Coordinates of C-alpha atoms and ligand atoms in Angstrom, one line a residue:
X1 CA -85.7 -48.7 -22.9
X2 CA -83.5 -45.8 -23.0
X3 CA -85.0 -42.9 -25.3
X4 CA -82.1 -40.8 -27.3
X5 CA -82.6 -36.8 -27.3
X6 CA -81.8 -35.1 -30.3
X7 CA -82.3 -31.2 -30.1
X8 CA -81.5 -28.6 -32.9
X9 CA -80.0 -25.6 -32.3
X10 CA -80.8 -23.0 -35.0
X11 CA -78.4 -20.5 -33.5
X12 CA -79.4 -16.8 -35.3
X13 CA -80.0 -18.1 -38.4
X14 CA -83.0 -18.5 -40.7
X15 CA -86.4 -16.3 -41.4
X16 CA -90.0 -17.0 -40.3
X17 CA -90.4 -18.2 -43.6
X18 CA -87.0 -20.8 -43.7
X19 CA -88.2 -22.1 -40.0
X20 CA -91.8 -23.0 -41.5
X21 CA -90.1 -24.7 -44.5
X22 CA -87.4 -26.4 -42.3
X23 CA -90.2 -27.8 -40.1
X24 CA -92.5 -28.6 -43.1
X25 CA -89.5 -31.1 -44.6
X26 CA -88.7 -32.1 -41.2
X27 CA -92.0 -33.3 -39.7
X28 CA -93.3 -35.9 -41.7
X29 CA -90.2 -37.7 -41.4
X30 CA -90.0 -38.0 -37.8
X31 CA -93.2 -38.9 -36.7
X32 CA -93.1 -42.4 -36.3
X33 CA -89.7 -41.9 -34.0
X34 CA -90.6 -43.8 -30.4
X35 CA -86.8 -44.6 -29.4
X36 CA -85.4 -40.7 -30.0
X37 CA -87.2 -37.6 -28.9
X38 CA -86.3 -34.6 -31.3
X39 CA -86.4 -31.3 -30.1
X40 CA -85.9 -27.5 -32.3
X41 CA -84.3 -24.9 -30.3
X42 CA -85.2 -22.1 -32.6
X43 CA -84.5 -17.9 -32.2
X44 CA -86.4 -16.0 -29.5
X45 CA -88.5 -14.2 -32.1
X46 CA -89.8 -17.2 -34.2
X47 CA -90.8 -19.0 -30.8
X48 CA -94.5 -18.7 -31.3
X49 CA -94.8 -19.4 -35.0
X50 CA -92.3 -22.5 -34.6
X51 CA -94.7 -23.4 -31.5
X52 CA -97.5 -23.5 -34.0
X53 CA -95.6 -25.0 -36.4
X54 CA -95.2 -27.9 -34.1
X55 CA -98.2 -28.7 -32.4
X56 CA -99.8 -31.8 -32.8
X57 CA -96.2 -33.3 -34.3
X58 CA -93.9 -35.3 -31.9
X59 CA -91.2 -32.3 -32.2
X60 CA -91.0 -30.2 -28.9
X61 CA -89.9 -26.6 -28.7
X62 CA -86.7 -25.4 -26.9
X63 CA -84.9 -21.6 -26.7
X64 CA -81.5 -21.0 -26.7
X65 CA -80.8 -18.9 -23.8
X66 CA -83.0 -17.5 -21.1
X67 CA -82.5 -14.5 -18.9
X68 CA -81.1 -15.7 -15.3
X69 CA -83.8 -13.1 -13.4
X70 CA -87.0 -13.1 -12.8
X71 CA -89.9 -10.6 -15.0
X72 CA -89.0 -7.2 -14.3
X73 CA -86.8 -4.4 -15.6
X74 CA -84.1 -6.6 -17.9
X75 CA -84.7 -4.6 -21.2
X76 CA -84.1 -6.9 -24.2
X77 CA -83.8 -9.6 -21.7
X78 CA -86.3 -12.9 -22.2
X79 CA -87.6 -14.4 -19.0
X80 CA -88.4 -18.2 -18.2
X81 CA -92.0 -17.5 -17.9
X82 CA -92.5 -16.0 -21.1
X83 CA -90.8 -19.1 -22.9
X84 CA -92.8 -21.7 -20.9
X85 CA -95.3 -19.0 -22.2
X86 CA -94.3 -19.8 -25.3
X87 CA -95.1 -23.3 -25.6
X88 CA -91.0 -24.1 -24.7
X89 CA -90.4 -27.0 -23.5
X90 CA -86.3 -27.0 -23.4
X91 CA -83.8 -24.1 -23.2
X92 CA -79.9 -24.6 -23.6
X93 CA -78.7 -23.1 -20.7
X94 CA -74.7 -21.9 -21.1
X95 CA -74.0 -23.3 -24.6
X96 CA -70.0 -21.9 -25.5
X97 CA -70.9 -19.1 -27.5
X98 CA -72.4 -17.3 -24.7
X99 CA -69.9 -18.0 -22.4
X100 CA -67.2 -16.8 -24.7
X101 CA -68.8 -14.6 -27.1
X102 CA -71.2 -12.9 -24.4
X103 CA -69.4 -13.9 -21.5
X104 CA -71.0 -15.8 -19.1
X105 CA -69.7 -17.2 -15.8
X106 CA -70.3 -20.3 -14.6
X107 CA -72.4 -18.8 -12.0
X108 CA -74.3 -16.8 -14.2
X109 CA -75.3 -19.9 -16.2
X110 CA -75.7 -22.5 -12.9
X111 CA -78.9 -19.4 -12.1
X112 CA -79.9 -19.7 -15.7
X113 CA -80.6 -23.5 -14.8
X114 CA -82.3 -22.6 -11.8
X115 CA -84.3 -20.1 -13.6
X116 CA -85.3 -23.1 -16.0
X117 CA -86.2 -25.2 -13.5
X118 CA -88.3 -22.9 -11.8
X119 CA -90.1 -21.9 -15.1
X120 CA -91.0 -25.9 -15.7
X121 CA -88.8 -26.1 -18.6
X122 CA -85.9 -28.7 -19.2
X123 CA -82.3 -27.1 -19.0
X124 CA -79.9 -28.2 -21.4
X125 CA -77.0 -27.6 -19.3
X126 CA -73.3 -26.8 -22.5
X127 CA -70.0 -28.1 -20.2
X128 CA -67.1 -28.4 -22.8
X129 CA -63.2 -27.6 -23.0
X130 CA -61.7 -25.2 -25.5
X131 CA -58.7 -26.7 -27.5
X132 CA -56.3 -25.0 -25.2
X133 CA -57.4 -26.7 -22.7
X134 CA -57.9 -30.4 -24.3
X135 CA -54.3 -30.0 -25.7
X136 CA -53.2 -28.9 -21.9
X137 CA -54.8 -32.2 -20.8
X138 CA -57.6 -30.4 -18.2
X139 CA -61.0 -31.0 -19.9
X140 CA -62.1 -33.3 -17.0
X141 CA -61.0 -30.4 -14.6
X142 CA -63.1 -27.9 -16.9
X143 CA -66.3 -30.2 -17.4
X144 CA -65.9 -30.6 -13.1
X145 CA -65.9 -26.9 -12.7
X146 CA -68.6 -26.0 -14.8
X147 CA -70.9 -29.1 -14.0
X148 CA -70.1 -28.3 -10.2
X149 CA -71.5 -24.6 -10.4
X150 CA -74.8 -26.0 -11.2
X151 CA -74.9 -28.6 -8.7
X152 CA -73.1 -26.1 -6.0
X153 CA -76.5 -23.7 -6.8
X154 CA -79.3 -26.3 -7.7
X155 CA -77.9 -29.0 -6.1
X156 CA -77.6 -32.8 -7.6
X157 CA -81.1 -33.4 -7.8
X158 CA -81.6 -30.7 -10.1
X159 CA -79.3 -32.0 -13.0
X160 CA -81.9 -34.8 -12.7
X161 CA -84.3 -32.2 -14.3
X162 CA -82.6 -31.5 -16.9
X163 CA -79.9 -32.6 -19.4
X164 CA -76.3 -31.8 -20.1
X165 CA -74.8 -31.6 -23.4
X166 CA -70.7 -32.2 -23.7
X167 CA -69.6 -29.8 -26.2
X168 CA -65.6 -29.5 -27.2
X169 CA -65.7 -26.2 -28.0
X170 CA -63.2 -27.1 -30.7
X171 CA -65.5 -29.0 -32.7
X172 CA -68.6 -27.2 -32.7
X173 CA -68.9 -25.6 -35.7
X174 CA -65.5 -26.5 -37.1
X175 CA -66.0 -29.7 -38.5
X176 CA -63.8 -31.1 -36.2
X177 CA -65.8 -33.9 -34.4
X178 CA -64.9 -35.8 -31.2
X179 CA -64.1 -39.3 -31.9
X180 CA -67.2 -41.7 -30.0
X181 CA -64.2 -42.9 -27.6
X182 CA -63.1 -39.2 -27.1
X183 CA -67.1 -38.5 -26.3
X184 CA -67.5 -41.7 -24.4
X185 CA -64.5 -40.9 -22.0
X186 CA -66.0 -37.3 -20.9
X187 CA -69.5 -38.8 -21.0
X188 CA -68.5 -41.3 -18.8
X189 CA -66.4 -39.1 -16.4
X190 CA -69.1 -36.5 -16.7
X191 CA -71.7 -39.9 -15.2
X192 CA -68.8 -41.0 -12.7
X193 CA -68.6 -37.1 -11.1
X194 CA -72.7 -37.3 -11.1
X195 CA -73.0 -40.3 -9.5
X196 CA -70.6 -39.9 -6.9
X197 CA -73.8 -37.3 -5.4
X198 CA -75.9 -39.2 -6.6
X199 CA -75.9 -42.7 -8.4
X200 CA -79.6 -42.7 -9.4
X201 CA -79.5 -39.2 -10.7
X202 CA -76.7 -40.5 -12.6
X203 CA -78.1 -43.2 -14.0
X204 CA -80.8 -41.7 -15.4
X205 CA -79.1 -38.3 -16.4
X206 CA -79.7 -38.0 -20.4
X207 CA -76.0 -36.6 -21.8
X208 CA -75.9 -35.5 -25.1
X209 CA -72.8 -34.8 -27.4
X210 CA -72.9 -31.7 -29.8
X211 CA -70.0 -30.7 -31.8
X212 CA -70.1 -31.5 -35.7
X213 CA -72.7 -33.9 -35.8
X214 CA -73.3 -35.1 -39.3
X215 CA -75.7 -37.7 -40.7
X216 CA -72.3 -39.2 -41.6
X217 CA -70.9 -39.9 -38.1
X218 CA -74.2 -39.8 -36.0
X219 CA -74.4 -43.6 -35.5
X220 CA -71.1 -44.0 -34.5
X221 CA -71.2 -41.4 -31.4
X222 CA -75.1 -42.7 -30.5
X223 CA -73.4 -46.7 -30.2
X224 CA -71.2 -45.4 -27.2
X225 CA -73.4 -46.4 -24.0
X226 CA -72.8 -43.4 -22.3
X227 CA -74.2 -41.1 -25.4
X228 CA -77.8 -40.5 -25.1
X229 CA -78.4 -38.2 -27.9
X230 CA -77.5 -34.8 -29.4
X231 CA -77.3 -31.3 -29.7
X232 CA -76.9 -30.5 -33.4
X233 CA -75.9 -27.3 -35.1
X234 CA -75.2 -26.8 -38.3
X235 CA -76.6 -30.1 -39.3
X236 CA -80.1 -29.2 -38.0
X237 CA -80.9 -26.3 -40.4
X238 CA -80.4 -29.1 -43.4
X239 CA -83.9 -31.0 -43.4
X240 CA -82.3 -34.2 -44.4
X241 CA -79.1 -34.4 -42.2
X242 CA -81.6 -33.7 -39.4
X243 CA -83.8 -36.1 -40.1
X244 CA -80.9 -38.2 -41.0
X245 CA -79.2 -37.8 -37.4
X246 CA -83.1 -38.1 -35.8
X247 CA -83.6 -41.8 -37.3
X248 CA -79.6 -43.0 -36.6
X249 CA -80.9 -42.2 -33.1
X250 CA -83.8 -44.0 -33.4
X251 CA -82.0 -47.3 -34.7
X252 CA -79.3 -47.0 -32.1
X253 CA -78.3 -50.2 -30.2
X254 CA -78.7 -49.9 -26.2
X255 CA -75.6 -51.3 -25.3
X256 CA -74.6 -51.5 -21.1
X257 CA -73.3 -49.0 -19.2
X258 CA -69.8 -50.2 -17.5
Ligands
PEP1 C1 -74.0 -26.3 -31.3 O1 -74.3 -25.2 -31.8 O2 -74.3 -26.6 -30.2 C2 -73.3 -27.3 -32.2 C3 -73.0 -28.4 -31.7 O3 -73.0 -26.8 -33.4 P1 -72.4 -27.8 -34.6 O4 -73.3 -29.0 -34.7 O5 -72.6 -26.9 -35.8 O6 -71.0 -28.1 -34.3

């Protein structure tokens, strides 16, 4: 049985006292979920309290970003250790707005996965085109180029530790969703580029889609075979789309991978 991943990303937004009541309208709700793990990325400065806020529930923590160096002399920088520290048991690793808004380099983010990795936490490896890009007909060649910089540093075996999310950069946060054949097609090519390292690692490589993920259209994009979950914005900081999005990943159908 194939278990679906669906992880929030909180992004900068909330209090300590909106993350408490997210999780508080949240929790109940998902814990009798055994086909769809759920995970809450939430920001660096409510890790501890969200930690707490978890325990003892079936929701697992996750960060958003982590510094690619070891401890040492990285002011406002937050190491892997100090989030596996924290109870994390996820980080995204590369997700768009740091590579556009803060600029980060493929390599930079393939030694933010290694960093991960090292740390015992699961890297959720963001590869996704920007519309440019899609409309130019090169999102396979981006997706390649950004899921090769990891492999080039970690090798393939590594992305078997962790889990990439695929990410159109023109539908995350727009509204704008990928249609399930649009995800299926990158999923598939994203598998296809895997496995021709390594076919196991492929196999077994959980990829999410994130980009506009609504209650409304999570079922459809969890049917496709090569979809094995989310990563979820917006939708995340609404208890009830969340939860929503949670169980339609619970009832998916497995269907066959071709
Ligand atoms: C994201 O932040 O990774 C994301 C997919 O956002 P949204 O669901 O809001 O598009």
């Amino acid at each position: 049985m194939r278990v679906k991943l669906v992880a929030g990303n909180w992004k900068m937004n909330g209090s300590l006292a909106s993350s408490q009541a997210l999780l508080k309208a949240i929790l109940p709700s998902l814990a009798a979920l055994d086909r769809a793990r759920v995970a809450v990325c939430a920001p660096y400065p409510y890790l501890a309290a969200v930690g707490q806020g978890v325990r003892g529930s079936n929701v697992l923590l996750g960060a958003q970003d982590l510094c690619q160096f070891d401890d040492g002399a990285y002011t406002g920088a937050v190491s892997g250790a100090m989030l596996a520290d924290c109870g994390c048991r996820y980080v995204i690793v590369g997700h768009s707005e740091r590579r556009t808004v803060f600029g980060e380099a493929d390599d930079v983010v393939a030694l933010k996965y290694a960093q991960a990795l090292k740390h015992g936490l699961t890297p959720i490896l963001c590869v996704g085109e920007v519309l440019a890009e899609r409309e130019a007909a090169v999102t396979e060649k981006v997706v390649a180029r950004q899921l090769d910089a990891v492999v080039t540093r970690c090798g393939v075996e590594a992305l078997g530790r962790g889990v990439v999310a695929y990410e159109p950069v023109w539908a995350i946060g727009t509204g704008k969703t990928a249609t399930p054949q649009q995800a299926q097609d990158v999923h598939a090519t994203i598998r296809g580029r895997v496995g021709a390292g390594d076919r196991k690692v492929a196999e077994a490589l959980t990829i999410l889609y994130g980009g506009s993920v609504k209650a409304s259209n999570a079922a459809q994009l969890f049917a496709m075979p090569d979809v094995d979950g989310g990563l979820i914005g917006g939708a995340s900081l609404v208890a009830e789309e969340f939860v929503a999005i949670c169980h339609a990943a619970q009832g998916a159908k497995e269907t066959a991978r071709t």
